[in-house]
mmCIF file of C-alpha atoms and ligand atoms in Angstrom:
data_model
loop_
_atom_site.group_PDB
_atom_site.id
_atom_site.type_symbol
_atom_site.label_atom_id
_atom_site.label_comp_id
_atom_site.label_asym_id
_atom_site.label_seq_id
_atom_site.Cartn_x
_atom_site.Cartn_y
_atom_site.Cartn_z
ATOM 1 C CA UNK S 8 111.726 53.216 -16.570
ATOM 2 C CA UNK S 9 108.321 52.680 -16.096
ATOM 3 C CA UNK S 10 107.967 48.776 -15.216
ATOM 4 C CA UNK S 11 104.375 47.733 -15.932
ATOM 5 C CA UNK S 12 104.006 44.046 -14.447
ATOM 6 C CA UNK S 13 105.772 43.963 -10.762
ATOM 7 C CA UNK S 14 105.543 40.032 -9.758
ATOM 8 C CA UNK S 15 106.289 39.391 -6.163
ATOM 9 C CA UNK S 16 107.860 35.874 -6.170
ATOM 10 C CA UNK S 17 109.436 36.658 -9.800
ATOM 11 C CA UNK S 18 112.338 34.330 -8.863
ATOM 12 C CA UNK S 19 110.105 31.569 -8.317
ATOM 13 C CA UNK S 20 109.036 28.626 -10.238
ATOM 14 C CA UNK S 21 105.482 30.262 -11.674
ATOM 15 C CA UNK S 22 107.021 33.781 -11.159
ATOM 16 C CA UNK S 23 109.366 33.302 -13.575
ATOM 17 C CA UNK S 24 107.482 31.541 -16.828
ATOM 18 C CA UNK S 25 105.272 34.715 -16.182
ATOM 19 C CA UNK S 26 108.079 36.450 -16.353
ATOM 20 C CA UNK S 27 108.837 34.861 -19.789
ATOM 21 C CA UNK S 28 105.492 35.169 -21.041
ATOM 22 C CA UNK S 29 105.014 39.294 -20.037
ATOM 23 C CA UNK S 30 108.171 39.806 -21.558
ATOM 24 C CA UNK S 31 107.424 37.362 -24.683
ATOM 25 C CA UNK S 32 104.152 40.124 -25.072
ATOM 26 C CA UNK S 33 106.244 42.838 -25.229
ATOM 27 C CA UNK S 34 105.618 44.019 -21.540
ATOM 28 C CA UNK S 35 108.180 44.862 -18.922
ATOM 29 C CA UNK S 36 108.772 43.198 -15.871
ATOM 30 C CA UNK S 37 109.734 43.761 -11.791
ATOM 31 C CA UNK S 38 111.396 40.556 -10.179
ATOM 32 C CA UNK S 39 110.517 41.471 -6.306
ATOM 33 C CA UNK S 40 112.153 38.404 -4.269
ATOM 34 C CA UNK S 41 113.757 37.259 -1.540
ATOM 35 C CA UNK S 42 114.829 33.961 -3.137
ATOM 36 C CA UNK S 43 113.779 31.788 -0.246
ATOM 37 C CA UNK S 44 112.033 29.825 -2.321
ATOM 38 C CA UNK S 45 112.636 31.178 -5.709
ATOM 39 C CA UNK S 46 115.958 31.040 -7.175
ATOM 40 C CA UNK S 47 118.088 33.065 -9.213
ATOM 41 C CA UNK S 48 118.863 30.711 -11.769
ATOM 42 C CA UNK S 49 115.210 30.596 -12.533
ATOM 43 C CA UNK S 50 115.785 33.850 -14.034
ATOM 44 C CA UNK S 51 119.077 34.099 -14.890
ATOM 45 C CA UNK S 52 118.857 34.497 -18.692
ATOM 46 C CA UNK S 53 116.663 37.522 -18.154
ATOM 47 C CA UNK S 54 118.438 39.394 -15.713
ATOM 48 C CA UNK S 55 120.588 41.695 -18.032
ATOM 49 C CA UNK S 56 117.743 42.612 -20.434
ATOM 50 C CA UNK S 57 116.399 46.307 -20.105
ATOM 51 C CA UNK S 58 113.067 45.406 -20.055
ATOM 52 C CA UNK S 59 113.610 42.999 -16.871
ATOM 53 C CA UNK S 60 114.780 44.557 -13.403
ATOM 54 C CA UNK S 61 115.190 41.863 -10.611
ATOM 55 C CA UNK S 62 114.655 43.332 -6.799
ATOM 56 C CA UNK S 63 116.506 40.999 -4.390
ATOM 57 C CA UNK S 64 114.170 41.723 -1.129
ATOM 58 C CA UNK S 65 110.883 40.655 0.888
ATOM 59 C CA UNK S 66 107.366 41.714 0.439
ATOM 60 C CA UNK S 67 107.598 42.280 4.420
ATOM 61 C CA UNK S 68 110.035 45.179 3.880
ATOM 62 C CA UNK S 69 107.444 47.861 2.973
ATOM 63 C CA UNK S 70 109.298 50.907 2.213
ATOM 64 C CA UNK S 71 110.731 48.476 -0.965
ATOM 65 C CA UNK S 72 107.916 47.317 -1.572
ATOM 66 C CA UNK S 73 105.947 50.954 -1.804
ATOM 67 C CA UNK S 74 108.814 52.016 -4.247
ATOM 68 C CA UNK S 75 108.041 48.964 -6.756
ATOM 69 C CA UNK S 76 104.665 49.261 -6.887
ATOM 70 C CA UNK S 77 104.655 52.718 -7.194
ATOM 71 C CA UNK S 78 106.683 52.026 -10.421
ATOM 72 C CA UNK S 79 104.162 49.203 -11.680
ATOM 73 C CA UNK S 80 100.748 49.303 -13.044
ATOM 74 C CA UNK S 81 99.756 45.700 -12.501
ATOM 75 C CA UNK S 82 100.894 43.474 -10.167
ATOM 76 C CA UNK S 83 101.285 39.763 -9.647
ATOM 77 C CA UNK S 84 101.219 38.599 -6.184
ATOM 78 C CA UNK S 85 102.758 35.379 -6.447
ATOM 79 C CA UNK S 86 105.003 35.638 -3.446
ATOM 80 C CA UNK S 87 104.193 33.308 -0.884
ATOM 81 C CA UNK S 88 105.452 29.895 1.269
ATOM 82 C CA UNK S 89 104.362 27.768 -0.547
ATOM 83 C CA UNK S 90 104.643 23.763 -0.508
ATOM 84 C CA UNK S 91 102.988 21.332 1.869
ATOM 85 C CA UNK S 92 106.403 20.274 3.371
ATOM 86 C CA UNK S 93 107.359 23.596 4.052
ATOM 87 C CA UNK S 94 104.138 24.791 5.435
ATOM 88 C CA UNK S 95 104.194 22.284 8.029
ATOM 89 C CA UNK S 96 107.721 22.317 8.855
ATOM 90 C CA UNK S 97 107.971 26.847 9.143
ATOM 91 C CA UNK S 98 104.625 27.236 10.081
ATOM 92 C CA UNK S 99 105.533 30.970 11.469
ATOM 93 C CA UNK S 100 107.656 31.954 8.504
ATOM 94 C CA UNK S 101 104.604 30.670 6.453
ATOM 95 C CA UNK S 102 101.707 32.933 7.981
ATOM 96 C CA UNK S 103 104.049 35.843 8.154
ATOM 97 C CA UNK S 104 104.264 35.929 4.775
ATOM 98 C CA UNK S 105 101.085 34.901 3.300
ATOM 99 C CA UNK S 106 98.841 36.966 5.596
ATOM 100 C CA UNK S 107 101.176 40.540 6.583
ATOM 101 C CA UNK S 108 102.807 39.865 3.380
ATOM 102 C CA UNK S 109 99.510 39.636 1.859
ATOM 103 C CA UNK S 110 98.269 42.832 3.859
ATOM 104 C CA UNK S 111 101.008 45.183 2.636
ATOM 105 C CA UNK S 112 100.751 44.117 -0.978
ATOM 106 C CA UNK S 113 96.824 44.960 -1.107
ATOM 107 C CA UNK S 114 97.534 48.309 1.131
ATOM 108 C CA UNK S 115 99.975 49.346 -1.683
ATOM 109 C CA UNK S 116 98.327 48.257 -4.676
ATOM 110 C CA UNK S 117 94.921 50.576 -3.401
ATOM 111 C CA UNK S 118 97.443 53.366 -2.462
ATOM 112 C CA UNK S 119 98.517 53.788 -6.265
ATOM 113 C CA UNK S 120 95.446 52.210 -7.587
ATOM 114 C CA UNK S 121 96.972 49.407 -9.078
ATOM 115 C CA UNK S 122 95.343 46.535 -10.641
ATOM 116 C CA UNK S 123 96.569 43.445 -9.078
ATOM 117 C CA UNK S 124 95.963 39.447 -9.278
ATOM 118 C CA UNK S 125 96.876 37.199 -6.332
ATOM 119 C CA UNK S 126 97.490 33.133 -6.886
ATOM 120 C CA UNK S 127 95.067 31.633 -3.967
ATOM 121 C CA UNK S 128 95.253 27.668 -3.876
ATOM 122 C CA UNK S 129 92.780 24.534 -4.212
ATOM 123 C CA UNK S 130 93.737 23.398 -0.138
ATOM 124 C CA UNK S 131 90.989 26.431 -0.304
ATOM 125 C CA UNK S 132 88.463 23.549 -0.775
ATOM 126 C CA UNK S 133 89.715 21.263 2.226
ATOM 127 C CA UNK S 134 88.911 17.795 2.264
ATOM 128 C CA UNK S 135 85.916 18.449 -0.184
ATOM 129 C CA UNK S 136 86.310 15.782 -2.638
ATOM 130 C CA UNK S 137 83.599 16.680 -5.078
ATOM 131 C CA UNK S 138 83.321 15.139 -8.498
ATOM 132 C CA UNK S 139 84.265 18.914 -9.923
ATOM 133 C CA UNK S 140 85.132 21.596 -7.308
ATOM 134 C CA UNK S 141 83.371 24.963 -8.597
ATOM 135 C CA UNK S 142 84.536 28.090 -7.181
ATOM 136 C CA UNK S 143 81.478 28.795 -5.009
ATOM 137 C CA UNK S 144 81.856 25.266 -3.372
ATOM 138 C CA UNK S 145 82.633 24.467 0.328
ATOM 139 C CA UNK S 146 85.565 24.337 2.424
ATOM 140 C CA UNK S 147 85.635 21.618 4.387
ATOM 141 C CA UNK S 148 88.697 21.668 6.713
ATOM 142 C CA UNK S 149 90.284 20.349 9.930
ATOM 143 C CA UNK S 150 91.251 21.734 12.716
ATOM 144 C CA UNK S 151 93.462 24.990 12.078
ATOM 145 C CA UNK S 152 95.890 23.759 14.733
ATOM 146 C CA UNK S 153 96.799 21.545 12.253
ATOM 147 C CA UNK S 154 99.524 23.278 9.699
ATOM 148 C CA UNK S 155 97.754 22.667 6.902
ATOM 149 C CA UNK S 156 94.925 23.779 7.471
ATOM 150 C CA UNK S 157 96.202 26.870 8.769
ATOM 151 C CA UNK S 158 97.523 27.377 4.895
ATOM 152 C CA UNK S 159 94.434 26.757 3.888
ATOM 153 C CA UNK S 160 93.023 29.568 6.326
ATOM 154 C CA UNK S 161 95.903 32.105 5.425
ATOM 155 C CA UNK S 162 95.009 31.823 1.843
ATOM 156 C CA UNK S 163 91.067 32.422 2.513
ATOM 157 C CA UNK S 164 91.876 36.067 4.236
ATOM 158 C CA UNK S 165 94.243 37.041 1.194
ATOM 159 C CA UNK S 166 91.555 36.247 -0.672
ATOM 160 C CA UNK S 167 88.804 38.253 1.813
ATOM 161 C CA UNK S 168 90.899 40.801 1.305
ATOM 162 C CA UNK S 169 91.118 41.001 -2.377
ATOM 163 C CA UNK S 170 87.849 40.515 -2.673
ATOM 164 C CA UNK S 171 86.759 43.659 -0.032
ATOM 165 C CA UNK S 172 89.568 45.683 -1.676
ATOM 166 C CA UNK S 173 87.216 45.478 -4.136
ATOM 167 C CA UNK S 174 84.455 45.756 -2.959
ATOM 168 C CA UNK S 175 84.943 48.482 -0.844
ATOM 169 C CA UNK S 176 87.524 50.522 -2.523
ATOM 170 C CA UNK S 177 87.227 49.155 -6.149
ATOM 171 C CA UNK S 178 90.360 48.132 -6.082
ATOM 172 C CA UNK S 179 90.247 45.629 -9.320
ATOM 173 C CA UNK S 180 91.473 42.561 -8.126
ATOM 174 C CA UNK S 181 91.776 39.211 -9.012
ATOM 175 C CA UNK S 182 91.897 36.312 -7.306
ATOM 176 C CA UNK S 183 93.150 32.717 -8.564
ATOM 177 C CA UNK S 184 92.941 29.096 -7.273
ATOM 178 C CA UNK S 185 96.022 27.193 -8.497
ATOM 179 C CA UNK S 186 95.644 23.352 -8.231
ATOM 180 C CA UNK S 187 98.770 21.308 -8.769
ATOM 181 C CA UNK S 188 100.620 23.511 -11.168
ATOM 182 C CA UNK S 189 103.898 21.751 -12.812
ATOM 183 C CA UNK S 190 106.694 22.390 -15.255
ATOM 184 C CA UNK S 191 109.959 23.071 -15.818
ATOM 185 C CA UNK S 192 111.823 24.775 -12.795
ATOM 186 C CA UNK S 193 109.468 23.481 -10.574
ATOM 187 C CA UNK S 194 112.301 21.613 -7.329
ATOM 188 C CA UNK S 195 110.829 18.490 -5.329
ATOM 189 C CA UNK S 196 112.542 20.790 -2.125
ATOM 190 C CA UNK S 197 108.987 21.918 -0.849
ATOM 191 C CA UNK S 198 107.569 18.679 -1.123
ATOM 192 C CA UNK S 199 105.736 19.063 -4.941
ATOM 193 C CA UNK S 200 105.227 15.441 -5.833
ATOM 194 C CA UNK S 201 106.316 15.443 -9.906
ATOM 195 C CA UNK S 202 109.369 16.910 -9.277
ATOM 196 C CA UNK S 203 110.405 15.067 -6.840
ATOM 197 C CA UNK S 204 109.666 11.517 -8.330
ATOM 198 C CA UNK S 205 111.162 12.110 -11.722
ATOM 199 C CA UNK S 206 114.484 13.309 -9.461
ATOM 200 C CA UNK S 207 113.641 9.782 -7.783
ATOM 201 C CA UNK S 208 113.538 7.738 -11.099
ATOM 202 C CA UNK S 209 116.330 9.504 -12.696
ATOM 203 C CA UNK S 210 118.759 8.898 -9.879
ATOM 204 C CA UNK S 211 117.248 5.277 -9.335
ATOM 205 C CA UNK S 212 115.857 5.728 -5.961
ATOM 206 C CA UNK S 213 112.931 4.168 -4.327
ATOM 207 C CA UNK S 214 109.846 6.460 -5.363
ATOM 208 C CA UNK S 215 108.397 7.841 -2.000
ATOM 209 C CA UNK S 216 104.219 6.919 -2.347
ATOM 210 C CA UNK S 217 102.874 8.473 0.643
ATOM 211 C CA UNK S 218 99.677 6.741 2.217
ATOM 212 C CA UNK S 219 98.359 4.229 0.033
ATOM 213 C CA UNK S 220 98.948 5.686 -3.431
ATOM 214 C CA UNK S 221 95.434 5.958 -3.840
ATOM 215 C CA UNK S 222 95.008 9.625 -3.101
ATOM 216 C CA UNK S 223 94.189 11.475 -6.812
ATOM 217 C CA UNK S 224 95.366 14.487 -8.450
ATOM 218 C CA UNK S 225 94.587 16.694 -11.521
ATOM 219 C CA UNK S 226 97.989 18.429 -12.747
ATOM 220 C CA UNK S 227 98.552 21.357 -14.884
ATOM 221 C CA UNK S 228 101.397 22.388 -16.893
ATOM 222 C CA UNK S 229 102.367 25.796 -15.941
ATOM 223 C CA UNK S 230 103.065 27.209 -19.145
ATOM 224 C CA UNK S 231 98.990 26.560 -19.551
ATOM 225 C CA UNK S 232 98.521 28.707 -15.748
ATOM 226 C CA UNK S 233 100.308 31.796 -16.858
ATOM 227 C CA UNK S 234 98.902 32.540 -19.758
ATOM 228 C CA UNK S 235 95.508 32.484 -18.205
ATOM 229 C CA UNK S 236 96.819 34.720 -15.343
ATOM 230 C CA UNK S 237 97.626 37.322 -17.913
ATOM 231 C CA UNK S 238 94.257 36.878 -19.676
ATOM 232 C CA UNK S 239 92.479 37.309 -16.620
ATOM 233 C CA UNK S 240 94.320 40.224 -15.053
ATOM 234 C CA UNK S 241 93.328 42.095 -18.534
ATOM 235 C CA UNK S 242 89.712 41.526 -18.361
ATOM 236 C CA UNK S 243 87.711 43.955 -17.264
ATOM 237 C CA UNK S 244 84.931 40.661 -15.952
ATOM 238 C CA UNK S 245 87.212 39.286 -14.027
ATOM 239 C CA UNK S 246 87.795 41.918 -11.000
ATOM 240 C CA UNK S 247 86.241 41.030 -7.987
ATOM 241 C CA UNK S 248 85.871 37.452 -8.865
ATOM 242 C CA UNK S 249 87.913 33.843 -8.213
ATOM 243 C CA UNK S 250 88.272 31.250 -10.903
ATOM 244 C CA UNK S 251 90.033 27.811 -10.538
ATOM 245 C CA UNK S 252 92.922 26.949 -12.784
ATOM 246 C CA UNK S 253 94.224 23.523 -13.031
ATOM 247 C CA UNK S 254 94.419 19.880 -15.403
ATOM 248 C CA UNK S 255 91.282 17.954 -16.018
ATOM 249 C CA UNK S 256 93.343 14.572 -16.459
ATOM 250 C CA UNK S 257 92.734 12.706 -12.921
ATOM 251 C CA UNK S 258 95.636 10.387 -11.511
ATOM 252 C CA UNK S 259 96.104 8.335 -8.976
ATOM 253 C CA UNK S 260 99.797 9.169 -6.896
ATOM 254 C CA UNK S 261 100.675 5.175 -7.483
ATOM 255 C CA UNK S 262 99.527 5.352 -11.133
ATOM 256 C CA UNK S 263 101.828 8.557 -11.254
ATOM 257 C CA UNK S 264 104.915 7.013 -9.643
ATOM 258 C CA UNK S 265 104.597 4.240 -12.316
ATOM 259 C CA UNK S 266 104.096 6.655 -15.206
ATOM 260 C CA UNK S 267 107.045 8.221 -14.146
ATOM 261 C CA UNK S 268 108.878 5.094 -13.693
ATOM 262 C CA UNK S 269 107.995 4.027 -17.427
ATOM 263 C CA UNK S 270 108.809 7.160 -19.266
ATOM 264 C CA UNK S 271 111.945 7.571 -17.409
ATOM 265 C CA UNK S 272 112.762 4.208 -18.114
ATOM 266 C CA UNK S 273 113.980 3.822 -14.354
ATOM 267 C CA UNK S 274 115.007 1.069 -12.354
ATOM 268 C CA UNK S 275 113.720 2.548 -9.498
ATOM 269 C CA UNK S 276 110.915 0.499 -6.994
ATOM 270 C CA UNK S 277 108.395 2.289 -5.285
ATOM 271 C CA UNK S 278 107.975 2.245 -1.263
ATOM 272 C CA UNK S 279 105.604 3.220 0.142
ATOM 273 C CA UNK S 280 105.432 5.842 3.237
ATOM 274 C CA UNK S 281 102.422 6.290 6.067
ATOM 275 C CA UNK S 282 101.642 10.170 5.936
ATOM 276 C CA UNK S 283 102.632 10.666 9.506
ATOM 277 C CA UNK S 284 106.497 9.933 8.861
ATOM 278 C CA UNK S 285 106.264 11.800 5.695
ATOM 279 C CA UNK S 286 105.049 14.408 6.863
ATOM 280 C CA UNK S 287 104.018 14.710 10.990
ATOM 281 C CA UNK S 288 101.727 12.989 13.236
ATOM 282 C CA UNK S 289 98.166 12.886 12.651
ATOM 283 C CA UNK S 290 98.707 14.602 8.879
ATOM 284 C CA UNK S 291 95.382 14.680 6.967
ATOM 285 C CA UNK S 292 95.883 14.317 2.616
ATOM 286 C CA UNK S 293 92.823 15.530 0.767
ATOM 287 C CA UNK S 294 92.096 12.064 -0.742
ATOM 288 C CA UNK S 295 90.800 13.455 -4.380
ATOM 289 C CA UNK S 296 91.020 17.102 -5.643
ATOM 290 C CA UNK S 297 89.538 17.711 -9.467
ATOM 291 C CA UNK S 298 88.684 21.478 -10.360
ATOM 292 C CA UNK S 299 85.541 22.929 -12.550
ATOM 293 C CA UNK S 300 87.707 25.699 -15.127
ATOM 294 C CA UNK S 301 84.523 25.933 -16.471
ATOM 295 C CA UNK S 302 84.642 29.834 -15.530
ATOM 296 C CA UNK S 303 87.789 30.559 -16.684
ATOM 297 C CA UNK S 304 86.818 28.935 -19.894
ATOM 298 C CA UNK S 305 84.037 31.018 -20.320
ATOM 299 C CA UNK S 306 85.581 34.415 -19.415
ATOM 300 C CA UNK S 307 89.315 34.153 -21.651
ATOM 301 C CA UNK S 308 89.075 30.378 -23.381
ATOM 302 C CA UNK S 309 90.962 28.846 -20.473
ATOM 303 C CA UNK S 310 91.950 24.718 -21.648
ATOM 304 C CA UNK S 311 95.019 23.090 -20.519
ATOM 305 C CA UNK S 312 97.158 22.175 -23.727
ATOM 306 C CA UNK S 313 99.493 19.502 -22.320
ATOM 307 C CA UNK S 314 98.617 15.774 -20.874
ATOM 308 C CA UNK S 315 99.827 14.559 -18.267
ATOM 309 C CA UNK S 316 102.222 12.858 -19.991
ATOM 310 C CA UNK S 317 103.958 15.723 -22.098
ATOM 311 C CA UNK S 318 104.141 17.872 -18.149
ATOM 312 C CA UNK S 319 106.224 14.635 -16.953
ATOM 313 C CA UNK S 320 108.665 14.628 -20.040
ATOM 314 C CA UNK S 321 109.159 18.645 -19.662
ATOM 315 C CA UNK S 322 110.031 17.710 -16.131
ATOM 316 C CA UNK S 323 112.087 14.977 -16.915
ATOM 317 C CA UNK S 324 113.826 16.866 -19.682
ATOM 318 C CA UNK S 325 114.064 19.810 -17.344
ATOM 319 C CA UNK S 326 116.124 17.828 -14.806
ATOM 320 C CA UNK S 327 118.662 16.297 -16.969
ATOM 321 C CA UNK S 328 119.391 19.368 -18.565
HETATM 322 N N1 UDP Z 15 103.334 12.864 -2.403
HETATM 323 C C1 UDP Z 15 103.903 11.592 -2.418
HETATM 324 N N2 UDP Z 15 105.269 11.513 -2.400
HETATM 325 C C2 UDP Z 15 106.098 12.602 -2.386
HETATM 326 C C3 UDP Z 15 105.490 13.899 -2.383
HETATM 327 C C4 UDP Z 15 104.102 13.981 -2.387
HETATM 328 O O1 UDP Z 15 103.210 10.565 -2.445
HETATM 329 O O2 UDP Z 15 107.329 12.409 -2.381
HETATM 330 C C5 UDP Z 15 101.857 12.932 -2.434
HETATM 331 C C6 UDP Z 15 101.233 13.888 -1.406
HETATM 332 O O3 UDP Z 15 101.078 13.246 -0.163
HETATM 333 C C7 UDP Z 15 99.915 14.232 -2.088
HETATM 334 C C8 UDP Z 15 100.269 14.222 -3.573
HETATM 335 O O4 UDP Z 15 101.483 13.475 -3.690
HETATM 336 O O5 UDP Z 15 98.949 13.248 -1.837
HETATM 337 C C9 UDP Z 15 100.490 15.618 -4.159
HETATM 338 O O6 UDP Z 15 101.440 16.281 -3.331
HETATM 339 P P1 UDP Z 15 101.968 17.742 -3.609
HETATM 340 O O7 UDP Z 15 102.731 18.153 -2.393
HETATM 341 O O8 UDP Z 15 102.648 17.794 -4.921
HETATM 342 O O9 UDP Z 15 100.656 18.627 -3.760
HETATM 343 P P2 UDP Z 15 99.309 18.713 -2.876
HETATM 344 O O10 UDP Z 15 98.252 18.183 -3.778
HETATM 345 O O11 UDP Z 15 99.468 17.913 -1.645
HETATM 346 O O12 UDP Z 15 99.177 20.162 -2.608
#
């Protein structure tokens, strides 16, 4: 069978509604994971199909890896740690996989020519909190000691390295800054704040605010992210280049725990958490974070569909299923 879209990270949370979507389109799909993240049930009603074959293994094991993309003509390189929580508490485990991970996917992908798009992230930006961050804006980051920052740095050579793939081998590549993607699927486990309140409100725990609540996010439902992924990966404009994906609607993280709250209909309080015993001592939060999709608009009609609202009612309806 020859699979056309491999996704590394297929078993994950975005992985798999790309899954749905590829195979919605009539394309076939490659599952490469190693579920340390992902999950099998994420993808448990496809596994079966003939159309879908699932690969239980890493992105660091690179004879596997040769052998799917040899078998793929596009790839999605989704796989990576992921999750502020988890970046700062396997900090090795993290960089192994996002930059020699990284390495061996973009070797492979030039050694059978193979189209490829790789999901960067908006910590890209740092502590820039400008009104709209547009993809040519600065990074403004701490000190890479610090673990998050050291995401932040990880991501900017995968995306170096996309980016001199193609423009030194013409590889076509494609790279993607994901900010605050949600939906169903999505677990609260690496830290990923929607998830992990509406688990809060629906088992009537205290809703963990950490800082002061002020801090502001723009969230996008994910169904919304993959399709523009696809769009993108099949346009001939968009090799060589980055574009920002993410929400426009701007929230505050206490305005979000009582949102939640309301449409849950919870009991739960809220208490509030200083960042270093959420997450470790001297912990820096990017205090506002609002993307400019203005290119991806232009290039394949990118425009989130769902409000914030409808993305915390697929959660919440997600979870009690
Ligand atoms: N956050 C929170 N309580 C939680 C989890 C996260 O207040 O239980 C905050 C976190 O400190 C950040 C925001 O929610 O300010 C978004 O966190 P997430 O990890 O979802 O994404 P980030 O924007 O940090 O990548």
């Amino acid at each position: 069978m020859r699979v056309k879209a491999l996704i590394t990270g297929g078993a994950g949370f975005i992985g798999s509604h790309l899954a749905d979507l590829l195979l919605e389109r009539g394309h076939q799909v490659l599952l490469l994971d190693d579920l340390s993240t992902g999950s099998h049930r994420n993808i448990e009603h496809l596994v079966g199909r003939p159309d879908v074959e699932f690969v239980l293994g890493s992105i660091l094991n690179a004879d596997l890896l040769d052998d799917c993309v040899a078998r793929s003509d596009t790839v999605f390189h989704l796989a990576a740690a992921v999750g502020v929580q988890l970046i700062v508490e396997k900090p090795l485990e993290s960089l192994a996989t996002n930059l020699r991970g990284s390495e061996l996917v973009f070797e492979k992908a030039h050694k059978y020519g193979t189209r490829i798009l790789i999901t960067s992230t908006s910590e890209i930006y740092g502590k820039n909190t400008s009104d709209r961050l547009s993809e040519e804006d600065d990074r403004i980051l701490g000190s890479p000691l610090k673990s998050r920052w050291s995401y932040s740095e990880a991501k900017a050579i995968d995306e170096i390295l996309a980016y001199t793939y193609w423009r030194q081998k013409g590889l076509r590549s494609v790279i993607v800054r994901l900010f605050n993607t949600v939906g169903p699927r999505q677990t609260g486990h690496y830290g990923m704040v929607i998830p992990r309140f509406v688990n809060q409100a629906l088992r009537g725990e205290a809703i963990t605010v950490y800082g002061d609540g002020t801090q502001q996010r723009c969230f996008c439902h994910v169904g919304d992210v993959v399709r523009a992924l696809i769009d993108l990966v099949e346009h001939e404009e968009a090799y060589g280049r980055v574009f920002n994906l993410g929400g426009t609607e701007e929230v505050s993280i206490m305005e979000l725990a009582e949102r939640v709250i309301a449409r849950t209909g919870s009991s739960s309080g809220v208490r509030v958490i200083p960042y270093d015993e959420a997450y470790e001592a001297g912990f820096e939060d990017m205090q506002r974070r609002v993307p400019d999709t203005t290119r991806a608009h232009e290039l394949v009609g990118f425009a989130p569909t769902h409000s914030l609202d409808d993305i915390i009612d697929a959660v919440v309806a997600d979870q009690r299923s």
